[in-house]
Amino acid sequence: MNTTSPNAELKYKKLIWALSIAIPLAVAVLFGIRIPGVERLGFLPPIYAAINGFTAVVLVLAVIQIKKGNRKAHESLMKTAIVLSALFLVMYVAYHMTSDSVAYGGEGVLRYIYFFILISHITLSIGIIPLVLFTYVRALSEQFDKHRKLAKITFPIWLYVAVTGVIVYFMISPYYPA
């Protein structure tokens, strides 16, 4: 699917930036909404933490496959990573629409480490949206030089977001209500 015409490029850029703004805004708005009559979905955090872990593994496997020259496997793995990230986001929002936020109860240096990881995770999870989408569109439009160049930036940030999502879960899980 080669869609490198200037009009297609502009259309994708506008769509990507619109999504990159709309998704974090929607998540922020949905955080403030509670679904009436729905019990707390307390089973979701370990599931979406595992999804973050799977995403990290899939990302690493995708890089290994492209380095081996296996473009088809790389493409399948990257599509899987995108689906996993979307699934994570849906579950994360659903949990927070049925549950109050959990305060981190750790003290001392661990508290500072937790908040550093949490804040960098949240900030980069917002920033990764346009990076993933632009990287993906460049591959779809067969702009492989541009794709490769941007992927070298996108991959480590996306991997960091996936891994720190798991770390945040393990650090806060002792403080979840029973």
XYZ file of N, CA, C and O in Angstrom:
712
model
N 0.840 -1.177 0.000
C 0.000 0.000 0.000
C 0.884 1.238 0.000
O 1.329 1.702 1.035
N 1.170 1.762 -1.146
C 2.003 2.940 -1.257
C 1.120 4.166 -1.400
O 0.500 4.374 -2.431
N 1.068 4.963 -0.361
C 0.218 6.155 -0.349
C 1.068 7.381 -0.032
O 0.800 8.103 0.909
N 2.084 7.617 -0.838
C 3.030 8.682 -0.526
C 2.711 9.991 -1.229
O 3.529 10.892 -1.214
N 1.543 10.134 -1.841
C 1.209 11.396 -2.484
C 1.144 12.493 -1.426
O 0.860 12.232 -0.259
N 1.414 13.738 -1.825
C 1.373 14.834 -0.845
C 0.024 14.944 -0.131
O -0.018 15.238 1.060
N -1.079 14.695 -0.827
C -2.394 14.767 -0.199
C -2.564 13.674 0.853
O -3.112 13.914 1.923
N -2.125 12.459 0.527
C -2.220 11.357 1.485
C -1.359 11.641 2.702
O -1.767 11.399 3.839
N -0.146 12.170 2.480
C 0.746 12.511 3.593
C 0.079 13.525 4.517
O 0.088 13.361 5.735
N -0.513 14.558 3.937
C -1.165 15.589 4.734
C -2.361 15.026 5.491
O -2.562 15.337 6.664
N -3.142 14.163 4.827
C -4.305 13.562 5.469
C -3.870 12.721 6.668
O -4.447 12.823 7.746
N -2.840 11.908 6.492
C -2.356 11.088 7.599
C -1.807 11.939 8.727
O -2.037 11.654 9.896
N -1.050 12.981 8.390
C -0.497 13.852 9.429
C -1.602 14.460 10.267
O -1.525 14.466 11.497
N -2.638 14.971 9.606
C -3.751 15.576 10.338
C -4.452 14.548 11.222
O -4.772 14.824 12.374
N -4.677 13.356 10.689
C -5.344 12.300 11.452
C -4.495 11.861 12.648
O -5.004 11.711 13.759
N -3.213 11.692 12.415
C -2.313 11.268 13.498
C -2.272 12.314 14.603
O -2.364 11.973 15.789
N -2.149 13.579 14.250
C -2.108 14.617 15.278
C -3.444 14.732 15.991
O -3.478 14.946 17.207
N -4.546 14.563 15.245
C -5.868 14.600 15.881
C -5.995 13.467 16.903
O -6.444 13.686 18.038
N -5.591 12.257 16.522
C -5.638 11.117 17.446
C -4.687 11.309 18.626
O -5.014 10.959 19.760
N -3.522 11.872 18.356
C -2.513 12.070 19.396
C -2.959 13.072 20.446
O -2.481 13.037 21.583
N -3.861 13.952 20.079
C -4.437 14.899 21.036
C -5.705 14.314 21.652
O -5.917 14.390 22.870
N -6.547 13.705 20.819
C -7.850 13.200 21.282
C -7.714 12.051 22.278
O -8.463 12.002 23.265
N -6.790 11.135 22.061
C -6.670 9.967 22.941
C -6.319 10.374 24.381
O -7.027 9.996 25.312
N -5.256 11.156 24.595
C -4.971 11.548 25.984
C -6.091 12.390 26.611
O -6.377 12.243 27.806
N -6.716 13.256 25.815
C -7.823 14.049 26.350
C -8.993 13.159 26.744
O -9.586 13.333 27.813
N -9.317 12.192 25.887
C -10.416 11.264 26.194
C -10.105 10.467 27.451
O -10.978 10.292 28.316
N -8.872 10.002 27.586
C -8.481 9.251 28.782
C -8.629 10.135 30.023
O -9.189 9.703 31.035
N -8.176 11.384 29.937
C -8.283 12.301 31.076
C -9.740 12.540 31.459
O -10.089 12.522 32.641
N -10.589 12.730 30.462
C -12.015 12.958 30.733
C -12.649 11.708 31.327
O -13.387 11.772 32.320
N -12.347 10.548 30.742
C -12.949 9.298 31.207
C -12.515 8.944 32.630
O -13.250 8.277 33.360
N -11.327 9.397 33.029
C -10.858 9.159 34.394
C -11.787 9.782 35.415
O -11.902 9.310 36.536
N -12.428 10.881 35.030
C -13.312 11.581 35.944
C -14.743 11.065 35.935
O -15.593 11.570 36.658
N -15.012 10.055 35.123
C -16.366 9.519 35.007
C -16.426 8.156 35.688
O -15.550 7.318 35.491
N -17.445 7.936 36.477
C -17.679 6.626 37.086
C -18.896 6.020 36.408
O -19.923 6.696 36.247
N -18.798 4.766 36.033
C -19.916 4.072 35.404
C -20.879 3.658 36.520
O -20.517 2.858 37.379
N -22.089 4.195 36.498
C -23.027 3.873 37.588
C -23.473 2.408 37.530
O -23.685 1.855 36.452
N -23.569 1.804 38.709
C -24.075 0.440 38.799
C -23.101 -0.643 38.373
O -23.462 -1.814 38.334
N -21.870 -0.272 38.065
C -20.868 -1.273 37.668
C -19.888 -1.437 38.820
O -19.330 -0.462 39.330
N -19.693 -2.678 39.234
C -18.756 -2.954 40.326
C -17.323 -2.679 39.876
O -17.009 -2.725 38.688
N -16.478 -2.446 40.867
C -15.054 -2.211 40.627
C -14.457 -3.371 39.840
O -14.622 -4.530 40.203
N -13.769 -3.051 38.763
C -13.136 -4.072 37.924
C -11.713 -4.331 38.418
O -10.739 -4.160 37.701
N -11.624 -4.767 39.664
C -10.343 -4.955 40.332
C -9.481 -6.063 39.764
O -8.287 -6.120 40.052
N -10.057 -6.902 38.920
C -9.285 -7.987 38.307
C -8.442 -7.493 37.126
O -7.555 -8.205 36.650
N -8.701 -6.266 36.639
C -8.033 -5.790 35.430
C -6.554 -5.397 35.580
O -5.774 -5.664 34.670
N -6.128 -4.762 36.677
C -4.721 -4.338 36.733
C -3.685 -5.423 36.434
O -2.771 -5.185 35.636
N -3.782 -6.630 37.000
C -2.759 -7.616 36.627
C -2.857 -8.038 35.157
O -1.846 -8.371 34.540
N -4.056 -7.974 34.606
C -4.223 -8.334 33.189
C -3.587 -7.277 32.305
O -2.809 -7.593 31.397
N -3.876 -5.998 32.572
C -3.279 -4.995 31.687
C -1.788 -4.805 31.954
O -1.052 -4.408 31.052
N -1.316 -5.143 33.148
C 0.133 -5.150 33.389
C 0.789 -6.259 32.566
O 1.851 -6.058 31.962
N 0.140 -7.420 32.522
C 0.664 -8.527 31.704
C 0.665 -8.148 30.227
O 1.612 -8.487 29.491
N -0.361 -7.442 29.805
C -0.415 -6.997 28.405
C 0.761 -6.066 28.111
O 1.382 -6.154 27.044
N 1.084 -5.183 29.060
C 2.271 -4.331 28.888
C 3.528 -5.186 28.756
O 4.394 -4.915 27.928
N 3.628 -6.214 29.586
C 4.780 -7.118 29.502
C 4.844 -7.831 28.160
O 5.914 -7.920 27.544
N 3.703 -8.317 27.686
C 3.655 -8.972 26.369
C 4.036 -7.988 25.270
O 4.727 -8.349 24.313
N 3.589 -6.755 25.406
C 3.934 -5.737 24.411
C 5.444 -5.563 24.334
O 6.012 -5.504 23.242
N 6.093 -5.493 25.480
C 7.553 -5.349 25.500
C 8.225 -6.522 24.793
O 9.135 -6.329 23.974
N 7.772 -7.732 25.085
C 8.349 -8.926 24.449
C 8.118 -8.888 22.938
O 9.038 -9.147 22.145
N 6.919 -8.528 22.530
C 6.585 -8.473 21.100
C 7.448 -7.427 20.394
O 7.925 -7.657 19.273
N 7.667 -6.287 21.029
C 8.511 -5.252 20.430
C 9.939 -5.750 20.209
O 10.523 -5.541 19.146
N 10.478 -6.421 21.207
C 11.837 -6.958 21.073
C 11.879 -8.015 19.970
O 12.794 -8.022 19.129
N 10.890 -8.899 19.931
C 10.836 -9.919 18.880
C 10.720 -9.289 17.495
O 11.321 -9.773 16.534
N 9.974 -8.202 17.399
C 9.812 -7.519 16.109
C 11.146 -6.957 15.617
O 11.468 -7.056 14.430
N 11.917 -6.386 16.522
C 13.225 -5.857 16.150
C 14.148 -6.998 15.716
O 14.872 -6.894 14.718
N 14.109 -8.101 16.442
C 14.934 -9.260 16.072
C 14.562 -9.740 14.672
O 15.443 -10.025 13.847
N 13.277 -9.815 14.397
C 12.827 -10.301 13.084
C 13.257 -9.376 11.947
O 13.681 -9.848 10.903
N 13.162 -8.082 12.131
C 13.552 -7.181 11.044
C 15.063 -7.209 10.844
O 15.548 -7.102 9.721
N 15.808 -7.405 11.932
C 17.272 -7.509 11.792
C 17.669 -8.783 11.053
O 18.709 -8.830 10.406
N 16.820 -9.807 11.148
C 17.041 -11.048 10.402
C 16.550 -10.933 8.961
O 16.703 -11.861 8.190
N 15.900 -9.811 8.634
C 15.375 -9.613 7.284
C 13.990 -10.191 7.075
O 13.516 -10.270 5.937
N 13.339 -10.575 8.133
C 12.010 -11.174 8.026
C 10.950 -10.078 8.180
O 10.381 -9.885 9.250
N 10.685 -9.381 7.091
C 9.778 -8.230 7.101
C 8.350 -8.630 7.449
O 7.657 -7.915 8.155
N 7.897 -9.771 6.945
C 6.512 -10.204 7.197
C 6.284 -10.467 8.689
O 5.269 -10.041 9.251
N 7.211 -11.182 9.315
C 7.085 -11.454 10.758
C 7.151 -10.149 11.548
O 6.393 -9.952 12.495
N 8.050 -9.259 11.136
C 8.173 -7.960 11.788
C 6.851 -7.200 11.707
O 6.365 -6.671 12.713
N 6.275 -7.171 10.541
C 5.002 -6.473 10.338
C 3.904 -7.065 11.222
O 3.157 -6.326 11.886
N 3.808 -8.379 11.264
C 2.794 -9.039 12.099
C 3.003 -8.729 13.579
O 2.046 -8.452 14.309
N 4.238 -8.770 14.008
C 4.544 -8.484 15.409
C 4.242 -7.026 15.758
O 3.718 -6.743 16.841
N 4.529 -6.115 14.855
C 4.251 -4.700 15.134
C 2.747 -4.441 15.185
O 2.280 -3.675 16.037
N 1.998 -5.088 14.315
C 0.535 -4.962 14.379
C 0.023 -5.525 15.701
O -0.875 -4.948 16.320
N 0.610 -6.620 16.141
C 0.242 -7.211 17.431
C 0.547 -6.246 18.570
O -0.268 -6.078 19.489
N 1.702 -5.584 18.526
C 2.071 -4.621 19.567
C 1.080 -3.455 19.618
O 0.706 -2.995 20.703
N 0.639 -3.006 18.459
C -0.334 -1.910 18.415
C -1.664 -2.366 19.007
O -2.273 -1.653 19.811
N -2.110 -3.565 18.641
C -3.367 -4.097 19.182
C -3.259 -4.282 20.692
O -4.178 -3.927 21.444
N -2.143 -4.817 21.163
C -1.942 -4.992 22.605
C -1.979 -3.652 23.334
O -2.582 -3.536 24.404
N -1.348 -2.641 22.762
C -1.354 -1.320 23.396
C -2.760 -0.741 23.450
O -3.149 -0.134 24.462
N -3.522 -0.925 22.392
C -4.913 -0.445 22.383
C -5.751 -1.205 23.410
O -6.557 -0.609 24.138
N -5.544 -2.517 23.484
C -6.260 -3.343 24.459
C -5.913 -2.913 25.881
O -6.787 -2.798 26.742
N -4.635 -2.672 26.129
C -4.214 -2.156 27.431
C -4.983 -0.887 27.769
O -5.524 -0.741 28.871
N -5.024 0.046 26.820
C -5.650 1.338 27.081
C -7.131 1.194 27.404
O -7.634 1.826 28.338
N -7.833 0.335 26.685
C -9.255 0.113 26.948
C -9.450 -0.446 28.358
O -10.308 0.022 29.113
N -8.645 -1.435 28.733
C -8.769 -2.032 30.072
C -8.382 -1.037 31.167
O -9.030 -0.976 32.217
N -7.359 -0.276 30.925
C -6.890 0.718 31.889
C -7.980 1.747 32.161
O -8.267 2.073 33.317
N -8.591 2.248 31.105
C -9.667 3.229 31.245
C -10.877 2.593 31.936
O -11.479 3.194 32.835
N -11.229 1.371 31.539
C -12.374 0.684 32.155
C -12.150 0.524 33.664
O -13.060 0.753 34.465
N -10.942 0.133 34.043
C -10.633 -0.006 35.472
C -10.829 1.326 36.197
O -11.469 1.388 37.243
N -10.268 2.377 35.629
C -10.330 3.671 36.305
C -11.717 4.301 36.259
O -12.003 5.190 37.059
N -12.583 3.821 35.379
C -13.961 4.303 35.359
C -14.826 3.580 36.395
O -15.970 3.945 36.609
N -14.251 2.548 37.013
C -14.990 1.793 38.027
C -14.288 1.800 39.381
O -14.789 1.189 40.326
N -13.158 2.452 39.472
C -12.360 2.390 40.696
C -11.741 3.737 41.019
O -11.370 4.487 40.112
N -11.591 3.995 42.288
C -10.861 5.188 42.713
C -9.375 4.940 42.505
O -8.908 3.791 42.515
N -8.635 6.022 42.337
C -7.187 5.886 42.202
C -6.604 5.327 43.490
O -7.117 5.597 44.579
N -5.543 4.572 43.351
C -4.874 3.967 44.502
C -3.633 4.793 44.815
O -2.820 5.064 43.932
N -3.512 5.199 46.061
C -2.345 5.973 46.482
C -1.168 5.032 46.741
O -1.338 3.954 47.314
N 0.006 5.458 46.317
C 1.207 4.681 46.584
C 1.557 4.831 48.062
O 1.637 5.938 48.585
N 1.763 3.722 48.738
C 2.016 3.754 50.173
C 3.465 3.600 50.569
O 3.775 3.624 51.759
N 4.342 3.456 49.600
C 5.758 3.296 49.930
C 6.352 4.573 50.489
O 5.813 5.661 50.309
N 7.481 4.418 51.167
C 8.126 5.565 51.805
C 9.590 5.638 51.409
O 10.141 4.707 50.819
N 10.202 6.757 51.762
C 11.630 6.932 51.550
C 11.997 7.011 50.081
O 11.240 7.518 49.259
N 13.161 6.466 49.765
C 13.693 6.559 48.405
C 12.802 5.824 47.398
O 12.694 6.246 46.250
N 12.149 4.735 47.837
C 11.253 4.007 46.928
C 10.109 4.882 46.439
O 9.678 4.753 45.307
N 9.649 5.774 47.284
C 8.567 6.693 46.900
C 9.028 7.598 45.752
O 8.309 7.814 44.783
N 10.238 8.125 45.859
C 10.786 8.985 44.801
C 10.997 8.206 43.510
O 10.712 8.694 42.416
N 11.490 6.984 43.649
C 11.693 6.135 42.467
C 10.356 5.842 41.801
O 10.227 5.947 40.579
N 9.351 5.489 42.611
C 8.020 5.192 42.066
C 7.482 6.386 41.283
O 7.022 6.235 40.148
N 7.519 7.570 41.883
C 6.948 8.731 41.213
C 7.755 9.137 39.987
O 7.190 9.596 38.988
N 9.074 8.943 40.021
C 9.873 9.209 38.818
C 9.443 8.275 37.688
O 9.214 8.713 36.556
N 9.339 6.990 38.010
C 8.934 6.011 36.991
C 7.520 6.303 36.508
O 7.257 6.299 35.301
N 6.610 6.574 37.427
C 5.214 6.853 37.059
C 5.098 8.083 36.164
O 4.436 8.035 35.110
N 5.732 9.175 36.556
C 5.617 10.414 35.779
C 6.265 10.265 34.407
O 5.701 10.695 33.392
N 7.434 9.630 34.351
C 8.076 9.426 33.040
C 7.244 8.472 32.187
O 7.105 8.674 30.979
N 6.654 7.467 32.803
C 5.791 6.519 32.084
C 4.585 7.240 31.479
O 4.283 7.076 30.301
N 3.905 8.034 32.278
C 2.716 8.744 31.794
C 3.088 9.735 30.696
O 2.441 9.781 29.633
N 4.122 10.514 30.920
C 4.546 11.513 29.933
C 4.923 10.850 28.606
O 4.469 11.279 27.537
N 5.719 9.811 28.683
C 6.148 9.140 27.453
C 5.017 8.356 26.800
O 5.003 8.185 25.580
N 4.046 7.881 27.592
C 2.913 7.164 27.003
C 2.055 8.108 26.163
O 1.411 7.677 25.205
N 2.054 9.372 26.494
C 1.353 10.364 25.668
C 2.182 10.650 24.415
O 1.660 10.671 23.295
N 3.460 10.843 24.596
C 4.345 11.155 23.476
C 4.526 10.028 22.483
O 4.823 10.265 21.304
N 4.342 8.797 22.938
C 4.567 7.664 22.036
C 3.463 7.522 20.997
O 3.673 6.933 19.930
N 2.305 8.066 21.266
C 1.172 7.912 20.340
C 1.525 8.410 18.933
O 1.443 7.639 17.973
N 1.933 9.672 18.768
C 2.256 10.094 17.400
C 3.473 9.372 16.833
O 3.534 9.101 15.620
N 4.433 9.038 17.688
C 5.618 8.326 17.186
C 5.240 6.972 16.590
O 5.687 6.615 15.492
N 4.423 6.215 17.299
C 3.990 4.904 16.794
C 3.206 5.078 15.496
O 3.445 4.376 14.509
N 2.278 6.013 15.504
C 1.427 6.182 14.321
C 2.213 6.658 13.102
O 2.011 6.151 11.994
N 3.115 7.621 13.284
C 3.940 8.076 12.150
C 4.864 6.962 11.662
O 5.053 6.777 10.463
N 5.436 6.211 12.590
C 6.313 5.104 12.207
C 5.536 4.067 11.412
O 6.006 3.572 10.371
N 4.344 3.749 11.872
C 3.496 2.756 11.203
C 3.080 3.225 9.808
O 3.173 2.468 8.839
N 2.655 4.468 9.695
C 2.223 4.995 8.394
C 3.389 5.024 7.411
O 3.218 4.723 6.226
N 4.566 5.326 7.882
C 5.731 5.332 6.991
C 6.047 3.932 6.476
O 6.484 3.767 5.344
N 5.810 2.942 7.283
C 6.000 1.559 6.811
C 4.906 1.207 5.805
O 5.195 0.635 4.748
N 3.660 1.543 6.127
C 2.552 1.242 5.217
C 2.732 1.906 3.862
O 2.376 1.339 2.833
N 3.257 3.124 3.885
C 3.440 3.858 2.632
C 4.786 3.557 1.977
O 5.180 4.217 1.022
N 5.470 2.538 2.502
C 6.733 2.042 1.952
C 7.834 3.097 1.914
O 8.700 3.079 1.052
N 7.812 3.982 2.882
C 8.883 4.967 3.057
C 9.861 4.388 4.078
O 10.000 4.901 5.183
N 10.526 3.317 3.681
C 11.296 2.536 4.638
C 12.492 3.272 5.227
O 12.851 3.033 6.376
N 13.109 4.183 4.477
C 14.210 4.963 5.054
C 13.700 5.851 6.186
O 14.291 5.898 7.263
N 12.577 6.543 5.941
C 11.975 7.391 6.980
C 11.450 6.533 8.124
O 11.552 6.919 9.288
N 10.889 5.383 7.793
C 10.369 4.470 8.813
C 11.486 4.025 9.750
O 11.361 4.096 10.974
N 12.587 3.575 9.167
C 13.729 3.082 9.949
C 14.281 4.177 10.868
O 14.577 3.938 12.041
N 14.404 5.379 10.303
C 14.958 6.499 11.073
C 14.072 6.827 12.285
O 14.571 7.007 13.393
N 12.759 6.878 12.071
C 11.846 7.183 13.170
C 11.715 6.004 14.132
O 11.590 6.196 15.342
N 11.775 4.783 13.613
C 11.664 3.585 14.467
C 12.797 3.522 15.486
O 12.608 3.007 16.593
N 13.961 4.061 15.146
C 15.089 4.068 16.076
C 14.811 4.955 17.291
O 15.412 4.771 18.351
N 13.895 5.883 17.141
C 13.465 6.732 18.256
C 12.254 6.103 18.945
O 12.178 6.041 20.171
N 11.312 5.626 18.134
C 10.054 5.085 18.649
C 10.273 3.834 19.500
O 9.699 3.722 20.594
N 11.072 2.906 19.012
C 11.255 1.618 19.694
C 11.684 1.757 21.156
O 11.025 1.210 22.046
N 12.779 2.472 21.465
C 13.183 2.503 22.878
C 12.172 3.205 23.781
O 12.002 2.817 24.939
N 11.478 4.198 23.248
C 10.482 4.896 24.069
C 9.291 3.982 24.323
O 8.809 3.865 25.457
N 8.815 3.312 23.273
C 7.679 2.396 23.422
C 8.036 1.257 24.373
O 7.253 0.866 25.237
N 9.242 0.723 24.231
C 9.702 -0.348 25.111
C 9.757 0.145 26.564
O 9.320 -0.555 27.482
N 10.272 1.341 26.774
C 10.323 1.920 28.120
C 8.919 2.042 28.715
O 8.689 1.686 29.876
N 7.964 2.536 27.922
C 6.586 2.691 28.391
C 6.002 1.329 28.770
O 5.368 1.187 29.820
N 6.227 0.328 27.943
C 5.693 -1.009 28.221
C 6.310 -1.595 29.494
O 5.602 -2.107 30.368
N 7.615 -1.506 29.617
C 8.304 -2.082 30.780
C 7.963 -1.318 32.057
O 7.685 -1.923 33.101
N 7.950 0.007 31.994
C 7.641 0.770 33.204
C 6.180 0.606 33.620
O 5.864 0.732 34.804
N 5.301 0.283 32.668
C 3.921 -0.025 33.035
C 3.864 -1.227 33.965
O 3.108 -1.242 34.944
N 4.675 -2.224 33.684
C 4.744 -3.415 34.529
C 5.361 -3.069 35.888
O 4.865 -3.485 36.940
N 6.410 -2.274 35.858
C 7.078 -1.887 37.103
C 6.127 -1.090 38.003
O 6.038 -1.349 39.213
N 5.409 -0.140 37.419
C 4.440 0.654 38.187
C 3.399 -0.266 38.815
O 3.050 -0.123 39.991
N 2.912 -1.230 38.039
C 1.921 -2.172 38.579
C 2.487 -2.908 39.803
O 1.843 -2.982 40.845
N 3.689 -3.463 39.665
C 4.258 -4.221 40.784
C 4.527 -3.338 41.996
O 4.390 -3.792 43.136
N 4.868 -2.085 41.760
C 5.145 -1.199 42.888
C 3.869 -0.767 43.606
O 3.889 -0.567 44.819
N 2.760 -0.639 42.883
C 1.529 -0.165 43.525
C 0.584 -1.312 43.911
O -0.302 -1.121 44.746
N 0.799 -2.482 43.371
C -0.142 -3.593 43.626
C -0.344 -3.922 45.107
O -1.463 -4.291 45.489
N 0.654 -3.773 45.971
C 0.380 -4.074 47.391
C -0.638 -3.105 48.032
O -1.172 -3.397 49.095
N -0.904 -2.002 47.380
C -1.784 -0.985 47.953
C -3.188 -1.001 47.370
O -4.034 -0.197 47.762
N -3.446 -1.931 46.432
C -4.805 -2.076 45.907
C -5.730 -2.575 46.999
O -5.331 -3.404 47.836
N -6.984 -2.108 46.994
C -7.939 -2.643 47.990
C -8.207 -4.125 47.745
O -8.151 -4.590 46.610
N -8.487 -4.834 48.814
C -8.733 -6.292 48.713
C -10.065 -6.575 48.062
O -10.957 -5.820 48.004
